[in-house]
Amino acid sequence: MCRFLAYSGVPVWLDSLLIEPESSLISQSMAAREAKTVVNGDGCGIGWYGERGEPGIYRGILPAWSDRNLTSLCHQLRSSMFLAHVRSATTGGVSMANCHPFGFGRHLFMHNGQIGGYEKVKRAIEAYIPDEVYCSRAGNGDSEAIFLIAAGYGLDRDPVGALRKTLQECLDIVVNSGIDQPIRFSAIHADGEKLHAFRWSSDARPPTLYWRNVGQGIAIASEPFGTGAEKWEIIPANSVATIVGANITFEPFNPIAQPQARMIA
Amino acid sequence: MCRFLAYSGVPVWLDSLLIEPESSLISQSMAAREAKTVVNGDGCGIGWYGERGEPGIYRGILPAWSDRNLTSLCHQLRSSMFLAHVRSATTGGVSMANCHPFGFGRHLFMHNGQIGGYEKVKRAIEAYIPDEVYCSRAGNGDSEAIFLIAAGYGLDRDPVGALRKTLQECLDIVVNSGIDQPIRFSAIHADGEKLHAFRWSSDARPPTLYWRNVGQGIAIASEPFGTGAEKWEIIPANSVATIVGANITFEPFNPIAQPQARMIA
Amino acid sequence: MCRFLAYSGVPVWLDSLLIEPESSLISQSMAAREAKTVVNGDGCGIGWYGERGEPGIYRGILPAWSDRNLTSLCHQLRSSMFLAHVRSATTGGVSMANCHPFGFGRHLFMHNGQIGGYEKVKRAIEAYIPDEVYCSRAGNGDSEAIFLIAAGYGLDRDPVGALRKTLQECLDIVVNSGIDQPIRFSAIHADGEKLHAFRWSSDARPPTLYWRNVGQGIAIASEPFGTGAEKWEIIPANSVATIVGANITFEPFNPIAQPQARMIA
Amino acid sequence: MCRFLAYSGVPVWLDSLLIEPESSLISQSMAAREAKTVVNGDGCGIGWYGERGEPGIYRGILPAWSDRNLTSLCHQLRSSMFLAHVRSATTGGVSMANCHPFGFGRHLFMHNGQIGGYEKVKRAIEAYIPDEVYCSRAGNGDSEAIFLIAAGYGLDRDPVGALRKTLQECLDIVVNSGIDQPIRFSAIHADGEKLHAFRWSSDARPPTLYWRNVGQGIAIASEPFGTGAEKWEIIPANSVATIVGANITFEPFNPIAQPQARMIA
């Protein structure tokens, strides 16, 4: 299980959220409190939106705790929307190409979870990556495959729908292959304007995902960080949170069931 | 264009061929004389057969000239059959998974050349990688794809036939996709007993490949190394050399044409 | 010999100078035209001034031409003063700690050249690094040593004087050790307000250093880049250029001779 | 606190001790049971004696658990004397040069522990590294400094005496600098013939060090590995074990006290 953090709101320095807080993501790279694997040392990455059309991406194979470039970048960068990820490899080796976040045009994506039995269905799943983005695939893990399939379903138009459809296809493949392991999916999609935080699993155990107000923005995190006094709220299972600026709304997200009506937080 | 070297014969220290000679492979990593790109700084690798069932593989993303692990290993290892490669990336990013040689069971493979227009036909070519080896694919370049397809055609039974069939399929795909770039293929396959050196191209310009006797063995190299006094012979275009111990034989190898009769050197 | 580029002036995107021009620094990493070694593949780095008190630094051990993080950062970062360096190792192994630019508080430094016979005088030279900065030494090359010695002589007050004094001490040590190799020193010091470009050698062959106006700023480079139509001027031997904003002035810089009067460009 | 393992005896495959056992060193890299820091993910290394005059050394900055080169090497290498180390950085950044084991001629050295307050006394301690080996210093940590000082005191003649004298000097420096942190020193020195395992601390808490018979050899480890049924014995505090082949003897080792008479195990 990986750990991640995302932010949307008034621009803040990345280190104010990623490094300075107690139990920050960087320290979670060495000892996550709620994760199944205590070490998230298989690389790290950040993606951020600035003035340019496409987001910046920095990824490295060293553990976050010893990556000095990461520290310096987090100190220099100020952004109104950014993602950060520390990896514990499940599928896909330790390589820069397998580190999150992944980028595709204006889109960023990162994932905590996995497609159960991925090695058995890798090819069947990759078949859903459309031709025009197939060569963008640089790694060999499940998370990047999910993202590129969704890219084919239209991240520009309807990212939630694209990811729902992607996970439906993946679940069909997994189930039809006789695999009894679940798909687990806590994930962030961002495009510079909107940020979506998904928490879903095909079984009853979606990976944790929390949110709270931070100044004039909203932070989403795999597990709470800070002194313990902050008011973190868990994102309900089988839902997606949509953050625009510092406003958050929730709606159901369950690729198994039918699309449902929107709820306002 | 990459550079490589292979050896078969009485066991020798790897550094006696890879480091000590003038214009050695390590120095070729910085300034190859006959290659189109003068720098082969996108990683390096060695594969060697020892006492174990499977060969050892060391690969790294640093240029060979600054890789101290490589230097130490070449000094320690003595082998009757080994491969070494310095990379100049064509398809596939700079990553350990894209470095040569590739391993599959007892088999090692390395390649200098490329599948023309690979980005357009990547998926079509990968479709020929059989299911049972598909998850062994760790990188995203053309060379590894060729090797894994050949693995499906039976490297254990008939490696020359498997690679011929593989290249026929690849060429069909390339031609049928309207790509006018050639497939170029100087390559080594080894299994610990036999070593095959291929030199073929779908156009008239197969990458160079030389051989010569070295003590009680045979060296194959992308370009000659040494003082200049050594007697290197070029491997004919569209042929494959088979080396068992220190014996070398040649036969035609042309995936375009029909299989032909064997020639003895 | 390494290659470097520095800029001061109206904020520009880093990639507009480092990547987009013909014969850019990134392409110089593979084939520098005027350098003694054609490959500068032993790592790379950038340092830039933004809104924070200290500059940002990114350094990596991959060759610049294959470093995707570098490409992404150069696209995202806009700065009124920045430094970039591609390394060809002379002293000090290939490691992040030996990559330029080096940082110390607000100060950045990068160097092309070397202290002749450094291995013989390393300890004697390091003795001039003051106690309070000695633990900042992370690498083992001559360039970082020069910078840290100068830090002890007061980079805040008088960086030109501090580097002059440092090179005088180094030259004394080299000469007194009976070494007949020169000290060569093309280098950049910056503090966010001023940028100094030094070109000096204890023999008659200081490494090349050029400057030209670029929009509303000034670029300094080891060798010209661009289409060839740009008007580059060489910085005279044994002088230091001081750039504030887009204004450049020159004065003699010769650690051998006595301090001299200031010249205005 | 790092973790390490050393072996002397009839040649064995490295993976039989480093990878195959339960709670092996590789798994200890992620979750050491007795160490103060649970993650030893700041690089790894092995050193081994083969047929050549000097030992082989492989070191890498990735955590051991994800280093495929390490896995392949451990499978291929068989040796009568080898060292392996997984690092948790205390002093010195994460770099290949700071990874253990360190090599000097025929000598290998690795260390678990630290010189208390090292940053304050780094220069004073480095002053004891003799001129003729000073340029061999590639990293900036305390362990390498200890090794190179000992090299100056004669590792060829009397390695135990050389390390005792080294630690005496270091302790004098630490105490005279008013530092109240201890020197802790669990360490291995080897020269291909003899292997010494030290366990000492200037306070009452030397890092753990165990030994047991393994087939026709002896393994030394920071903490026991295996099923739990093996009979590990702790090496007494303030002593040094000398292993020649599969014979182990103990004698007191206390750089504070006077040299003492030899005890036989």
Coordinates of C-alpha atoms in Angstrom, one line a residue, chain A residues 19-169:
Chain A
I19 CA 7.5 18.1 5.0
E20 CA 6.8 20.4 7.9
P21 CA 3.8 18.8 9.5
E22 CA 4.2 16.0 12.1
S23 CA 3.7 12.6 10.5
S24 CA 4.1 14.2 7.1
L25 CA 4.1 12.2 3.9
I26 CA 7.9 12.2 3.9
S27 CA 8.0 10.6 7.4
Q28 CA 5.1 8.3 6.3
S29 CA 7.5 7.0 3.7
M30 CA 9.4 5.4 6.5
A31 CA 6.7 4.5 8.9
A32 CA 3.1 4.8 7.8
R33 CA 0.7 4.3 10.7
E34 CA -2.4 2.9 8.9
A35 CA -0.8 1.2 6.0
K36 CA -0.4 -2.6 5.6
T37 CA 3.2 -2.2 4.7
V38 CA 5.1 0.1 7.0
V39 CA 7.7 1.2 4.5
N40 CA 6.9 3.2 1.4
G41 CA 10.5 3.2 0.1
D42 CA 10.1 2.3 -3.5
G43 CA 10.3 5.7 -5.0
C44 CA 8.3 8.9 -4.7
G45 CA 6.9 11.7 -6.9
I46 CA 5.2 15.0 -7.0
G47 CA 3.1 16.7 -9.7
W48 CA 2.0 20.3 -9.6
Y49 CA 0.2 22.9 -11.6
G50 CA 1.9 26.2 -12.3
E51 CA 1.6 28.7 -15.1
R52 CA 2.2 26.3 -17.9
G53 CA -0.3 24.3 -19.8
E54 CA 1.0 21.1 -18.5
P55 CA 1.8 20.2 -14.9
G56 CA 5.3 19.6 -13.7
I57 CA 6.3 16.1 -12.6
Y58 CA 9.3 15.0 -10.5
R59 CA 9.7 11.3 -9.8
G60 CA 12.6 9.4 -8.3
I61 CA 13.5 5.9 -7.3
L62 CA 15.1 6.7 -4.0
P63 CA 12.9 6.6 -0.8
A64 CA 11.4 10.0 -0.2
W65 CA 13.1 10.4 3.1
S66 CA 16.6 10.5 1.4
D67 CA 15.7 12.4 -1.7
R68 CA 17.3 15.8 -1.4
N69 CA 15.9 17.0 -4.8
L70 CA 12.4 16.4 -3.5
T71 CA 13.1 18.4 -0.4
S72 CA 14.5 21.3 -2.3
L73 CA 11.6 21.3 -4.8
C74 CA 9.0 21.2 -2.1
H75 CA 10.6 24.2 -0.6
Q76 CA 10.7 26.2 -3.8
L77 CA 7.3 25.3 -5.3
R78 CA 4.1 27.0 -4.5
S79 CA 0.9 25.7 -6.2
S80 CA -2.8 25.8 -6.0
M81 CA -3.1 22.1 -6.9
F82 CA -0.5 19.4 -6.4
L83 CA -0.2 15.7 -5.8
A84 CA 2.5 13.7 -3.9
H85 CA 3.1 10.0 -3.6
V86 CA 5.4 7.6 -1.8
R87 CA 5.4 4.1 -3.2
S88 CA 5.4 0.6 -1.8
A89 CA 5.6 -1.5 -5.0
T90 CA 2.9 -4.1 -5.5
T91 CA 3.0 -4.7 -9.3
G92 CA 5.8 -3.2 -11.4
G93 CA 9.4 -3.0 -10.4
V94 CA 11.1 0.0 -8.8
S95 CA 11.7 2.4 -11.6
M96 CA 11.0 6.0 -12.4
A97 CA 8.4 4.9 -14.9
N98 CA 6.4 3.1 -12.3
C99 CA 6.5 6.0 -9.8
H100 CA 3.4 8.1 -9.3
P101 CA 2.0 10.6 -10.2
F102 CA 1.5 9.8 -13.9
G103 CA 1.0 12.6 -16.4
F104 CA -0.9 12.7 -19.6
G105 CA -1.4 16.2 -21.1
R106 CA -3.0 18.3 -18.4
H107 CA -3.9 15.3 -16.4
L108 CA -2.2 13.9 -13.3
F109 CA -3.1 10.6 -11.6
M110 CA -1.9 8.6 -8.6
H111 CA -3.2 5.5 -7.0
N112 CA -3.1 3.5 -3.8
G113 CA -4.4 0.0 -4.1
Q114 CA -4.2 -2.6 -6.8
I115 CA -5.9 -4.8 -9.3
G116 CA -6.0 -8.3 -7.7
G117 CA -4.2 -11.0 -9.7
Y118 CA -2.9 -8.3 -12.0
E119 CA -0.1 -10.5 -13.4
K120 CA -2.8 -12.9 -14.8
V121 CA -4.8 -10.2 -16.5
K122 CA -2.1 -7.7 -17.4
R123 CA -2.5 -8.2 -21.1
A124 CA -6.3 -8.3 -21.1
I125 CA -6.3 -5.0 -19.2
E126 CA -3.7 -3.4 -21.4
A127 CA -5.9 -4.3 -24.4
Y128 CA -8.2 -1.5 -23.2
I129 CA -5.4 1.1 -23.6
P130 CA -6.3 2.8 -26.8
D131 CA -3.8 2.8 -29.7
E132 CA -3.2 6.6 -29.6
V133 CA -1.9 6.5 -26.0
Y134 CA -0.4 3.1 -26.0
C135 CA 3.1 4.4 -26.6
S136 CA 2.8 6.7 -23.6
R137 CA 3.0 3.7 -21.4
A138 CA 6.4 3.7 -19.9
G139 CA 6.1 1.4 -16.9
N140 CA 4.5 -1.9 -16.3
G141 CA 2.3 -1.6 -13.3
D142 CA -1.5 -1.6 -12.9
S143 CA -1.9 2.0 -11.9
E144 CA -0.5 3.5 -15.1
A145 CA -2.7 1.0 -17.1
I146 CA -5.8 2.3 -15.3
F147 CA -4.9 5.8 -16.1
L148 CA -4.2 5.3 -19.7
I149 CA -7.4 3.3 -20.2
A150 CA -9.3 6.2 -18.6
A151 CA -7.4 8.6 -20.9
G152 CA -9.1 6.7 -23.8
Y153 CA -12.5 7.1 -22.3
G154 CA -12.1 10.9 -22.1
L155 CA -10.5 12.5 -19.1
D156 CA -11.1 15.9 -20.6
R157 CA -14.9 15.4 -20.8
D158 CA -15.8 13.3 -17.8
P159 CA -12.9 12.0 -15.7
V160 CA -15.2 10.4 -13.1
G161 CA -17.1 8.6 -15.8
A162 CA -13.9 7.6 -17.6
L163 CA -12.5 6.1 -14.4
R164 CA -15.8 4.4 -13.5
K165 CA -15.9 2.8 -17.0
T166 CA -12.2 1.8 -16.7
L167 CA -12.8 0.1 -13.4
Q168 CA -15.9 -1.7 -14.6
E169 CA -13.8 -3.1 -17.5

